[in-house]
Short mmCIF file of C-alpha atoms in Angstrom, two decimals:
data_model
loop_
_atom_site.label_atom_id
_atom_site.label_comp_id
_atom_site.label_asym_id
_atom_site.label_seq_id
_atom_site.Cartn_x
_atom_site.Cartn_y
_atom_site.Cartn_z
CA UNK A 1 103.96 121.49 102.94
CA UNK A 2 101.13 123.81 103.91
CA UNK A 3 98.46 121.10 102.97
CA UNK A 4 99.97 118.59 105.47
CA UNK A 5 99.66 118.42 109.15
CA UNK A 6 101.99 116.18 111.13
CA UNK A 7 100.31 114.31 114.01
CA UNK A 8 102.35 112.73 116.88
CA UNK A 9 101.61 108.98 117.38
CA UNK A 10 102.94 106.95 120.39
CA UNK A 11 105.63 104.43 119.91
CA UNK A 12 105.18 100.73 120.80
CA UNK A 13 107.28 99.56 123.70
CA UNK A 14 108.48 96.23 124.81
CA UNK A 15 105.03 94.95 125.81
CA UNK A 16 103.60 95.50 122.33
CA UNK A 17 106.61 93.68 120.72
CA UNK A 18 106.04 90.71 123.23
CA UNK A 19 102.44 90.91 122.46
CA UNK A 20 103.34 90.43 118.72
CA UNK A 21 105.14 87.43 119.63
CA UNK A 22 102.09 85.99 121.23
CA UNK A 23 100.02 87.01 118.08
CA UNK A 24 102.48 85.19 115.92
CA UNK A 25 101.49 81.80 117.51
CA UNK A 26 98.09 81.41 116.08
CA UNK A 27 99.09 82.73 112.77
CA UNK A 28 101.68 80.03 112.52
CA UNK A 29 99.29 77.50 113.52
CA UNK A 30 96.73 78.29 110.96
CA UNK A 31 99.28 78.04 108.26
CA UNK A 32 100.61 74.81 109.58
CA UNK A 33 97.08 73.21 109.88
CA UNK A 34 96.48 74.24 106.13
CA UNK A 35 99.58 72.26 104.92
CA UNK A 36 100.35 69.56 107.32
CA UNK A 37 97.48 67.18 106.42
CA UNK A 38 98.86 66.54 102.95
CA UNK A 39 101.43 64.14 104.30
CA UNK A 40 99.13 62.37 106.74
CA UNK A 41 96.54 61.33 104.15
CA UNK A 42 97.94 57.92 103.31
CA UNK A 43 98.32 57.17 107.12
CA UNK A 44 94.80 58.52 107.59
CA UNK A 45 93.28 56.34 104.84
CA UNK A 46 94.64 53.37 106.47
CA UNK A 47 93.30 54.13 109.90
CA UNK A 48 89.81 55.37 108.92
CA UNK A 49 89.21 54.03 105.44
CA UNK A 50 87.32 57.09 104.18
CA UNK A 51 85.65 56.96 100.75
CA UNK A 52 87.02 59.15 97.87
CA UNK A 53 84.46 61.77 98.56
CA UNK A 54 84.98 61.79 102.35
CA UNK A 55 88.73 62.24 101.80
CA UNK A 56 87.99 65.37 99.60
CA UNK A 57 85.75 66.70 102.47
CA UNK A 58 88.48 66.05 105.19
CA UNK A 59 90.78 68.03 103.05
CA UNK A 60 88.45 70.92 101.91
CA UNK A 61 86.06 71.46 104.86
CA UNK A 62 88.66 73.27 107.14
CA UNK A 63 89.38 75.85 104.48
CA UNK A 64 85.77 76.26 103.38
CA UNK A 65 84.64 77.33 106.70
CA UNK A 66 87.54 79.66 107.50
CA UNK A 67 86.71 81.62 104.54
CA UNK A 68 82.95 81.51 105.02
CA UNK A 69 83.23 82.86 108.66
CA UNK A 70 85.97 85.41 108.24
CA UNK A 71 83.71 88.36 107.66
CA UNK A 72 81.39 87.17 110.61
CA UNK A 73 84.33 86.81 113.00
CA UNK A 74 86.06 89.95 111.95
CA UNK A 75 82.83 92.02 112.72
CA UNK A 76 82.20 89.91 115.81
CA UNK A 77 85.57 90.75 117.17
CA UNK A 78 84.76 94.49 116.72
CA UNK A 79 81.66 94.19 118.82
CA UNK A 80 82.56 91.79 121.83
CA UNK A 81 86.36 92.54 121.92
CA UNK A 82 89.09 91.28 119.77
CA UNK A 83 91.24 89.88 122.55
CA UNK A 84 88.11 88.01 123.92
CA UNK A 85 87.30 86.48 120.59
CA UNK A 86 90.94 85.59 120.12
CA UNK A 87 90.91 83.57 123.44
CA UNK A 88 87.65 81.94 122.76
CA UNK A 89 88.94 80.89 119.32
CA UNK A 90 92.22 79.69 120.92
CA UNK A 91 90.33 77.55 123.39
CA UNK A 92 88.03 76.23 120.53
CA UNK A 93 90.93 75.50 118.22
CA UNK A 94 92.54 73.35 121.12
CA UNK A 95 89.31 71.48 121.83
CA UNK A 96 88.57 70.72 118.07
CA UNK A 97 92.16 69.79 117.50
CA UNK A 98 91.93 67.08 120.12
CA UNK A 99 88.68 65.93 118.77
CA UNK A 100 90.10 65.70 115.25
CA UNK A 101 93.27 63.76 116.55
CA UNK A 102 91.14 60.96 118.21
CA UNK A 103 88.31 60.84 115.57
CA UNK A 104 87.24 57.23 115.28
CA UNK A 105 85.53 57.60 111.85
CA UNK A 106 85.77 59.58 108.64
CA UNK A 107 82.48 61.32 109.56
CA UNK A 108 83.77 62.32 112.88
CA UNK A 109 86.96 63.69 111.37
CA UNK A 110 85.01 65.78 108.86
CA UNK A 111 82.83 67.22 111.56
CA UNK A 112 86.01 67.90 113.60
CA UNK A 113 87.91 69.61 110.86
CA UNK A 114 84.75 71.83 110.13
CA UNK A 115 84.51 72.89 113.78
CA UNK A 116 88.38 73.48 113.67
CA UNK A 117 87.74 75.66 110.57
CA UNK A 118 85.12 77.75 112.32
CA UNK A 119 87.26 78.31 115.39
CA UNK A 120 90.42 79.12 113.25
CA UNK A 121 88.45 81.80 111.50
CA UNK A 122 88.45 83.75 114.74
CA UNK A 123 92.23 83.90 114.96
CA UNK A 124 93.25 85.62 111.65
CA UNK A 125 90.98 88.83 111.88
CA UNK A 126 91.53 89.22 115.66
CA UNK A 127 95.27 89.04 115.58
CA UNK A 128 95.75 91.32 112.61
CA UNK A 129 93.24 93.87 114.04
CA UNK A 130 94.94 93.75 117.28
CA UNK A 131 98.32 94.65 115.61
CA UNK A 132 96.53 97.68 114.27
CA UNK A 133 95.58 98.65 117.95
CA UNK A 134 99.04 97.97 119.55
CA UNK A 135 101.14 99.78 116.94
CA UNK A 136 99.98 103.33 116.26
CA UNK A 137 103.14 104.34 114.61
CA UNK A 138 102.67 103.63 110.94
CA UNK A 139 106.26 102.52 110.57
CA UNK A 140 106.27 100.22 113.57
CA UNK A 141 103.02 98.71 112.24
CA UNK A 142 104.57 98.16 108.85
CA UNK A 143 107.21 96.07 110.60
CA UNK A 144 104.90 94.19 112.88
CA UNK A 145 102.61 93.16 110.00
CA UNK A 146 105.80 91.98 108.09
CA UNK A 147 106.50 89.62 111.15
CA UNK A 148 103.07 88.57 111.20
CA UNK A 149 103.01 87.80 107.41
CA UNK A 150 106.30 86.13 107.65
CA UNK A 151 104.98 83.77 110.41
CA UNK A 152 102.23 82.73 108.06
CA UNK A 153 104.49 82.06 105.14
CA UNK A 154 106.94 80.11 107.40
CA UNK A 155 104.03 78.14 108.74
CA UNK A 156 102.89 77.08 105.20
CA UNK A 157 106.36 76.01 104.27
CA UNK A 158 106.99 74.12 107.69
CA UNK A 159 103.72 72.11 107.54
CA UNK A 160 105.02 69.28 105.36
CA UNK A 161 108.34 69.15 107.15
CA UNK A 162 106.78 69.10 110.65
CA UNK A 163 104.14 66.65 109.65
CA UNK A 164 106.63 64.38 108.02
CA UNK A 165 108.85 64.31 111.25
CA UNK A 166 105.74 63.55 113.37
CA UNK A 167 104.35 60.79 111.12
CA UNK A 168 107.93 59.24 111.36
CA UNK A 169 107.43 58.58 115.03
CA UNK A 170 103.68 58.79 115.65
CA UNK A 171 100.14 58.09 114.21
CA UNK A 172 98.23 60.38 111.92
CA UNK A 173 96.29 62.07 114.59
CA UNK A 174 99.58 63.59 115.88
CA UNK A 175 99.44 66.24 113.33
CA UNK A 176 96.50 67.74 114.91
CA UNK A 177 98.07 68.02 118.36
CA UNK A 178 100.53 70.65 117.35
CA UNK A 179 97.93 73.24 118.05
CA UNK A 180 97.39 72.30 121.85
CA UNK A 181 100.62 73.56 123.23
CA UNK A 182 100.55 76.65 121.09
CA UNK A 183 97.10 77.59 122.10
CA UNK A 184 97.85 76.92 125.70
CA UNK A 185 100.64 79.39 125.72
CA UNK A 186 98.40 81.97 123.94
CA UNK A 187 95.63 81.60 126.57
CA UNK A 188 98.33 82.19 129.45
CA UNK A 189 100.03 85.19 127.91
CA UNK A 190 97.26 86.99 126.12
CA UNK A 191 95.65 88.68 129.00
CA UNK A 192 99.08 89.99 130.21
CA UNK A 193 100.41 91.24 126.86
CA UNK A 194 97.43 91.90 124.58
CA UNK A 195 95.09 95.09 124.86
CA UNK A 196 91.26 94.72 124.69
CA UNK A 197 89.53 96.75 122.06
CA UNK A 198 86.08 96.72 120.70
CA UNK A 199 84.03 99.44 118.76
CA UNK A 200 81.91 101.28 121.00
CA UNK A 201 79.53 102.38 118.34
CA UNK A 202 78.80 98.90 116.90
CA UNK A 203 75.28 97.76 116.78
CA UNK A 204 73.86 94.47 117.02
CA UNK A 205 74.93 91.66 114.46
CA UNK A 206 72.34 91.08 111.80
CA UNK A 207 72.03 87.36 111.80
CA UNK A 208 70.44 87.35 108.33
CA UNK A 209 73.62 88.92 107.04
CA UNK A 210 75.64 86.30 108.69
CA UNK A 211 73.46 83.55 106.99
CA UNK A 212 73.77 85.33 103.57
CA UNK A 213 77.44 85.86 103.86
CA UNK A 214 77.99 82.14 104.54
CA UNK A 215 75.57 81.08 101.74
CA UNK A 216 77.54 83.34 99.24
CA UNK A 217 81.04 82.57 100.11
CA UNK A 218 80.92 78.73 100.68
CA UNK A 219 79.33 77.93 97.33
CA UNK A 220 81.75 80.35 95.49
CA UNK A 221 84.72 78.54 97.12
CA UNK A 222 83.32 75.25 96.65
CA UNK A 223 82.46 75.77 92.94
CA UNK A 224 85.75 77.22 92.05
CA UNK A 225 87.68 74.22 93.75
CA UNK A 226 85.56 71.70 92.11
CA UNK A 227 85.77 73.21 88.74
CA UNK A 228 89.52 73.28 89.10
CA UNK A 229 89.51 69.53 90.29
CA UNK A 230 87.24 68.12 87.70
CA UNK A 231 86.71 70.61 85.01
CA UNK A 232 83.09 71.66 84.17
CA UNK A 233 80.46 70.16 86.24
CA UNK A 234 76.93 71.34 86.38
CA UNK A 235 76.64 70.99 90.28
CA UNK A 236 79.91 73.06 90.72
CA UNK A 237 78.78 75.68 88.15
CA UNK A 238 75.44 75.92 89.79
CA UNK A 239 76.96 76.37 93.24
CA UNK A 240 79.09 79.09 91.80
CA UNK A 241 76.35 80.77 90.26
CA UNK A 242 74.03 80.51 93.32
CA UNK A 243 76.79 81.87 95.54
CA UNK A 244 77.40 84.94 93.36
CA UNK A 245 73.50 85.52 93.30
CA UNK A 246 73.43 85.26 97.14
CA UNK A 247 76.37 87.52 97.25
CA UNK A 248 74.45 90.33 95.27
CA UNK A 249 71.69 89.90 97.93
CA UNK A 250 74.09 90.17 100.80
CA UNK A 251 75.67 93.39 99.44
CA UNK A 252 72.23 95.00 98.91
CA UNK A 253 71.21 94.29 102.38
CA UNK A 254 74.47 95.72 103.77
CA UNK A 255 73.45 99.12 102.07
CA UNK A 256 70.33 99.36 103.89
CA UNK A 257 71.46 98.50 107.50
CA UNK A 258 72.36 100.98 109.98
CA UNK A 259 74.95 98.62 111.42
CA UNK A 260 76.04 96.48 108.45
CA UNK A 261 78.00 93.18 108.86
CA UNK A 262 80.26 94.61 106.12
CA UNK A 263 80.44 98.33 105.92
CA UNK A 264 80.71 98.95 102.17
CA UNK A 265 81.87 102.48 102.79
CA UNK A 266 85.37 101.02 103.34
CA UNK A 267 85.63 100.40 99.66
CA UNK A 268 85.28 104.19 99.11
CA UNK A 269 88.92 104.48 100.57
CA UNK A 270 91.14 104.38 97.45
CA UNK A 271 94.04 102.82 99.21
CA UNK A 272 91.94 100.10 100.85
CA UNK A 273 90.30 99.08 97.61
CA UNK A 274 93.57 99.14 95.62
CA UNK A 275 95.28 97.07 98.20
CA UNK A 276 92.55 94.41 98.21
CA UNK A 277 92.48 94.34 94.42
CA UNK A 278 96.31 93.81 94.30
CA UNK A 279 96.17 91.11 96.95
CA UNK A 280 93.51 89.26 94.97
CA UNK A 281 95.20 89.50 91.67
CA UNK A 282 98.62 88.74 93.05
CA UNK A 283 97.35 85.69 94.79
CA UNK A 284 95.54 84.51 91.81
CA UNK A 285 98.85 84.04 90.07
CA UNK A 286 100.45 82.53 93.14
CA UNK A 287 97.66 79.94 93.73
CA UNK A 288 97.85 78.47 90.25
CA UNK A 289 101.79 78.66 90.00
CA UNK A 290 102.08 77.07 93.42
CA UNK A 291 99.74 74.39 92.52
CA UNK A 292 101.71 73.23 89.50
CA UNK A 293 105.14 73.76 91.10
CA UNK A 294 104.40 71.29 93.97
CA UNK A 295 102.72 69.00 91.53
CA UNK A 296 105.90 69.10 89.22
CA UNK A 297 108.09 68.28 92.25
CA UNK A 298 106.04 65.29 93.30
CA UNK A 299 104.81 63.86 89.92
CA UNK A 300 107.33 64.68 87.39
CA UNK A 301 110.42 64.70 89.57
CA UNK A 302 109.05 61.77 91.65
CA UNK A 303 109.81 63.41 95.13
CA UNK A 304 107.79 62.39 98.06
CA UNK A 305 105.74 65.17 99.76
CA UNK A 306 108.36 65.70 102.43
CA UNK A 307 111.19 65.99 99.96
CA UNK A 308 108.99 68.41 97.93
CA UNK A 309 108.40 70.29 101.08
CA UNK A 310 111.95 70.60 101.69
CA UNK A 311 112.51 71.98 98.05
CA UNK A 312 109.99 74.77 98.85
CA UNK A 313 111.69 75.90 101.96
CA UNK A 314 114.23 78.16 99.98
CA UNK A 315 111.16 79.96 98.29
CA UNK A 316 109.34 80.34 101.79
CA UNK A 317 112.74 81.87 103.20
CA UNK A 318 112.79 84.27 100.45
CA UNK A 319 109.28 85.25 101.06
CA UNK A 320 109.89 85.73 104.63
CA UNK A 321 113.12 87.80 104.12
CA UNK A 322 111.23 89.96 101.58
CA UNK A 323 108.48 90.62 104.09
CA UNK A 324 110.87 92.02 106.65
CA UNK A 325 112.79 94.10 104.02
CA UNK A 326 109.61 95.48 102.51
CA UNK A 327 108.74 98.18 105.31
CA UNK A 328 112.22 99.43 105.19
CA UNK A 329 112.10 99.95 101.38
CA UNK A 330 108.60 101.46 101.81
CA UNK A 331 110.05 104.02 104.20
CA UNK A 332 112.52 105.24 101.69
CA UNK A 333 110.52 104.90 98.42
CA UNK A 334 106.97 105.35 97.44
CA UNK A 335 104.60 102.54 98.16
CA UNK A 336 103.56 102.25 94.42
CA UNK A 337 107.08 101.80 93.54
CA UNK A 338 107.89 99.02 96.02
CA UNK A 339 104.72 97.06 95.39
CA UNK A 340 104.87 97.66 91.71
CA UNK A 341 108.59 96.72 91.61
CA UNK A 342 107.97 93.52 93.51
CA UNK A 343 105.27 92.46 91.18
CA UNK A 344 107.82 93.14 88.25
CA UNK A 345 110.36 90.82 90.01
CA UNK A 346 107.62 88.16 90.38
CA UNK A 347 106.89 88.64 86.69
CA UNK A 348 110.60 87.59 86.05
CA UNK A 349 110.22 84.52 88.13
CA UNK A 350 107.06 83.44 86.16
CA UNK A 351 108.97 83.90 83.00
CA UNK A 352 111.55 81.49 84.17
CA UNK A 353 108.81 78.79 84.91
CA UNK A 354 108.08 78.91 81.14
CA UNK A 355 111.63 77.57 80.33
CA UNK A 356 111.28 74.63 82.85
CA UNK A 357 112.29 71.29 81.06
CA UNK A 358 111.14 67.83 82.09
CA UNK A 359 114.88 66.97 82.46
CA UNK A 360 117.42 68.74 84.56
CA UNK A 361 114.56 71.17 85.64
CA UNK A 362 115.35 71.75 89.20
CA UNK A 363 117.62 74.65 89.13
CA UNK A 364 115.38 76.74 86.79
CA UNK A 365 112.25 75.63 88.78
CA UNK A 366 113.60 76.44 92.16
CA UNK A 367 115.22 79.83 90.95
CA UNK A 368 112.07 80.75 89.45
CA UNK A 369 110.05 79.86 92.60
CA UNK A 370 112.41 81.85 94.91
CA UNK A 371 112.06 85.00 92.75
CA UNK A 372 108.09 84.69 92.65
CA UNK A 373 108.02 84.44 96.47
CA UNK A 374 110.17 87.49 96.76
CA UNK A 375 107.47 89.25 95.22
CA UNK A 376 104.86 87.48 97.17
CA UNK A 377 106.45 88.41 100.55
CA UNK A 378 106.63 92.05 99.72
CA UNK A 379 103.12 92.23 98.60
CA UNK A 380 101.63 90.29 101.62
CA UNK A 381 103.44 92.55 104.02
CA UNK A 382 102.77 95.95 102.32
CA UNK A 383 99.27 95.12 101.06
CA UNK A 384 98.10 93.78 104.39
CA UNK A 385 99.55 96.82 106.30
CA UNK A 386 97.93 99.16 103.73
CA UNK A 387 94.61 97.50 104.12
CA UNK A 388 94.74 97.67 107.92
CA UNK A 389 96.25 101.10 108.26
CA UNK A 390 93.85 102.84 105.81
CA UNK A 391 90.63 102.39 107.82
CA UNK A 392 89.67 103.62 111.31
CA UNK A 393 90.67 101.44 114.23
CA UNK A 394 87.21 100.61 115.01
CA UNK A 395 86.68 98.69 111.72
CA UNK A 396 90.12 96.98 111.91
CA UNK A 397 88.39 93.55 112.39
CA UNK A 398 86.48 93.87 109.20
CA UNK A 399 89.45 95.24 107.30
CA UNK A 400 91.50 92.27 108.46
CA UNK A 401 88.84 89.63 107.44
CA UNK A 402 88.53 91.31 104.01
CA UNK A 403 92.29 91.19 103.59
CA UNK A 404 92.21 87.40 104.53
CA UNK A 405 89.27 86.75 102.13
CA UNK A 406 90.94 88.55 99.20
CA UNK A 407 93.91 86.32 99.52
CA UNK A 408 91.71 83.20 99.87
CA UNK A 409 89.42 84.05 97.07
CA UNK A 410 92.58 84.96 94.84
CA UNK A 411 94.15 81.62 95.63
CA UNK A 412 90.88 79.78 94.81
CA UNK A 413 90.50 81.55 91.54
CA UNK A 414 94.11 80.86 90.61
CA UNK A 415 93.71 77.24 91.32
CA UNK A 416 90.53 77.13 89.40
CA UNK A 417 91.39 79.15 86.34
CA UNK A 418 95.05 78.48 85.98
CA UNK A 419 94.54 74.80 87.05
CA UNK A 420 91.97 74.35 84.23
CA UNK A 421 94.52 76.13 81.82
CA UNK A 422 97.18 73.62 82.75
CA UNK A 423 94.75 70.71 82.59
CA UNK A 424 93.62 71.84 79.06
CA UNK A 425 97.19 72.04 77.78
CA UNK A 426 98.08 68.58 79.28
CA UNK A 427 95.14 66.99 77.59
CA UNK A 428 96.05 68.60 74.15
CA UNK A 429 99.88 67.78 74.26
CA UNK A 430 99.99 64.32 75.74
CA UNK A 431 100.87 61.53 73.27
CA UNK A 432 100.67 58.22 74.94
CA UNK A 433 102.91 55.45 73.57
CA UNK A 434 101.28 53.48 70.80
CA UNK A 435 102.15 49.96 72.32
CA UNK A 436 100.19 50.48 75.64
CA UNK A 437 96.77 49.28 76.27
CA UNK A 438 93.91 51.43 75.26
CA UNK A 439 92.60 51.85 78.75
CA UNK A 440 96.03 52.85 80.05
CA UNK A 441 96.35 55.47 77.22
CA UNK A 442 92.97 56.87 77.78
CA UNK A 443 93.70 57.14 81.52
CA UNK A 444 96.82 58.97 80.78
CA UNK A 445 95.10 61.52 78.45
CA UNK A 446 92.95 62.65 81.56
CA UNK A 447 95.58 63.95 83.90
CA UNK A 448 98.98 63.23 85.31
CA UNK A 449 97.49 61.77 88.28
CA UNK A 450 95.59 59.23 86.22
CA UNK A 451 98.60 58.52 84.29
CA UNK A 452 100.52 57.57 87.35
CA UNK A 453 97.86 55.38 88.63
CA UNK A 454 97.52 53.57 85.24
CA UNK A 455 101.21 52.77 85.27
CA UNK A 456 100.55 50.27 88.27
CA UNK A 457 99.10 47.85 85.75
CA UNK A 458 101.77 48.19 83.15
CA UNK A 459 105.20 46.53 82.88
CA UNK A 460 108.13 48.77 83.64
CA UNK A 461 109.07 49.66 79.97
CA UNK A 462 105.60 50.62 79.00
CA UNK A 463 104.78 52.27 82.45
CA UNK A 464 107.94 54.45 82.20
CA UNK A 465 107.15 55.52 78.61
CA UNK A 466 103.64 56.57 79.75
CA UNK A 467 105.10 58.54 82.61
CA UNK A 468 107.62 60.33 80.37
CA UNK A 469 104.83 61.39 78.01
CA UNK A 470 102.71 62.50 80.82
CA UNK A 471 105.53 64.34 82.33
CA UNK A 472 106.29 66.13 79.09
CA UNK A 473 102.65 67.27 78.96
CA UNK A 474 102.42 68.42 82.54
CA UNK A 475 105.67 70.44 82.02
CA UNK A 476 103.86 72.04 78.92
CA UNK A 477 101.03 73.07 81.29
CA UNK A 478 103.61 74.39 83.74
CA UNK A 479 105.25 76.44 81.02
CA UNK A 480 101.94 77.76 79.90
CA UNK A 481 100.90 78.71 83.41
CA UNK A 482 104.20 80.53 83.89
CA UNK A 483 103.50 82.59 80.92
CA UNK A 484 99.87 83.32 82.16
CA UNK A 485 101.03 84.13 85.56
CA UNK A 486 103.83 86.59 84.24
CA UNK A 487 100.83 88.38 82.25
CA UNK A 488 98.84 88.47 85.59
CA UNK A 489 101.86 89.87 87.54
CA UNK A 490 102.49 92.53 84.97
CA UNK A 491 98.86 93.62 85.06
CA UNK A 492 99.01 93.76 88.85
CA UNK A 493 102.11 95.89 88.57
CA UNK A 494 100.22 98.23 86.35
CA UNK A 495 97.45 98.47 88.88
CA UNK A 496 100.02 99.25 91.49
CA UNK A 497 101.82 101.92 89.67
CA UNK A 498 98.52 103.49 88.46
CA UNK A 499 96.02 103.04 91.16
CA UNK A 500 98.37 103.41 94.24
CA UNK A 501 100.04 106.35 92.85
CA UNK A 502 96.55 108.12 93.07
CA UNK A 503 96.37 107.27 96.72
CA UNK A 504 100.17 107.81 97.38
CA UNK A 505 99.59 109.65 100.69
CA UNK A 506 98.92 106.40 102.29
CA UNK A 507 102.47 105.65 101.55
CA UNK A 508 103.58 108.40 103.73
CA UNK A 509 102.38 106.32 106.74
CA UNK A 510 105.09 103.91 106.12
CA UNK A 511 107.62 106.86 106.66
CA UNK A 512 106.21 107.50 110.25
CA UNK A 513 103.87 110.30 109.23
CA UNK A 514 100.08 110.37 109.15
CA UNK A 515 98.58 113.03 106.85
CA UNK A 516 95.25 114.55 107.81
CA UNK A 517 94.49 114.85 104.06
CA UNK A 518 96.18 113.89 100.69
CA UNK A 519 99.05 116.13 99.63
CA UNK A 520 98.22 118.50 96.77
CA UNK A 521 99.06 117.07 93.34
#
């Protein structure tokens, strides 16, 4: 014990916990906004009559611009004040939500969704960094981040349910109005409950770095999504390559700046880099697995989006519960053991997906999904806490932004790589009935979505036969993705047990101690 020095840190009081409740509001809203639009698409199509390309941009521009602006907003909050940026963002989210709800054309809605994404990018890093400021005690911070992560997971699951309930009574724009009362409450309570914090040593924001970060992240996310959606495409591949090249230029510039937009010295902190790596790799498997689980529920089982959303609720509940239990376990056991163990649990869930059958599949599918999301909840809570807790408070905004980006990038990679794998398996294992028209058979060989569309022009027996063949092939893709995700989760467990064990002193923060240097090994 001679190599350890125990520091006393202040405990959070009632004001900080009430402040956490206020910070949960924007977190819940962002998650809702990312998932609620799926149900509104048919209603929106009737009202605005968008083209296919416009529909894709309506869906994607929000997520693209959130990812693109996270680094900038995280650093901006460190400079102008995290509470101030949060409140500016909350007001902007309210205004752009109103603009989106009453859009009169597809073009106007695309612009509104883009502005909403930029505004929402202020909320995630600001709220997470403020939690780091409000909860100095590592154990309390762990519980607070677990609540924050649980709200995000809950919002994702509630999106289709809330959206379905609104669309039963109101028009498509009502799904965007959810944010107005939420942001109004935040604007009222934030000055009373949330502290202000900014980095007193931060320099001016380098505008060229902002441009380079956007020019790197946006093409990378766009390229990955388009490759997942359509297979190899020269434009998407070119965008991905350009984004990576600009990313290299961005990193090179950060090394030369006295006040960089992204401080690359953060990555020299072992616990910080390990946590980001685990979050990225774990979300890679989750992104691809979730894509095919929801697709199976709707296209193979024939459930409506609302029904599919309700079947996802048990998984979300398991994830939220795991996030709350995770800090308790991390207080008792080593961090590497808890995160590594949760990844092994997730591996078992993915293995179950490899046994899903086209008929009578629901028990196996839902059981596998619940087990997977137990691991996801644990990793989300502990990994995020480790990212925020392993850097100085003055860099909390940048750390929070990187935590969010690692999750977004991992999800995009999972959708692209595993989605492509599932599509390849589908195309190689589908056997359309011999007695259907050639055009229908060729459509069915492309994807499950095309097979469903082709059945509209077929009589019932032939259409059902094509659907059965497509469902079998889609299930083969799900089974293969289950195996691939199990391998990814097992590899992530190895990273956790290996890399985190070398930074094990960070795990002591979850037990309520802060060490001035690592314990001797």
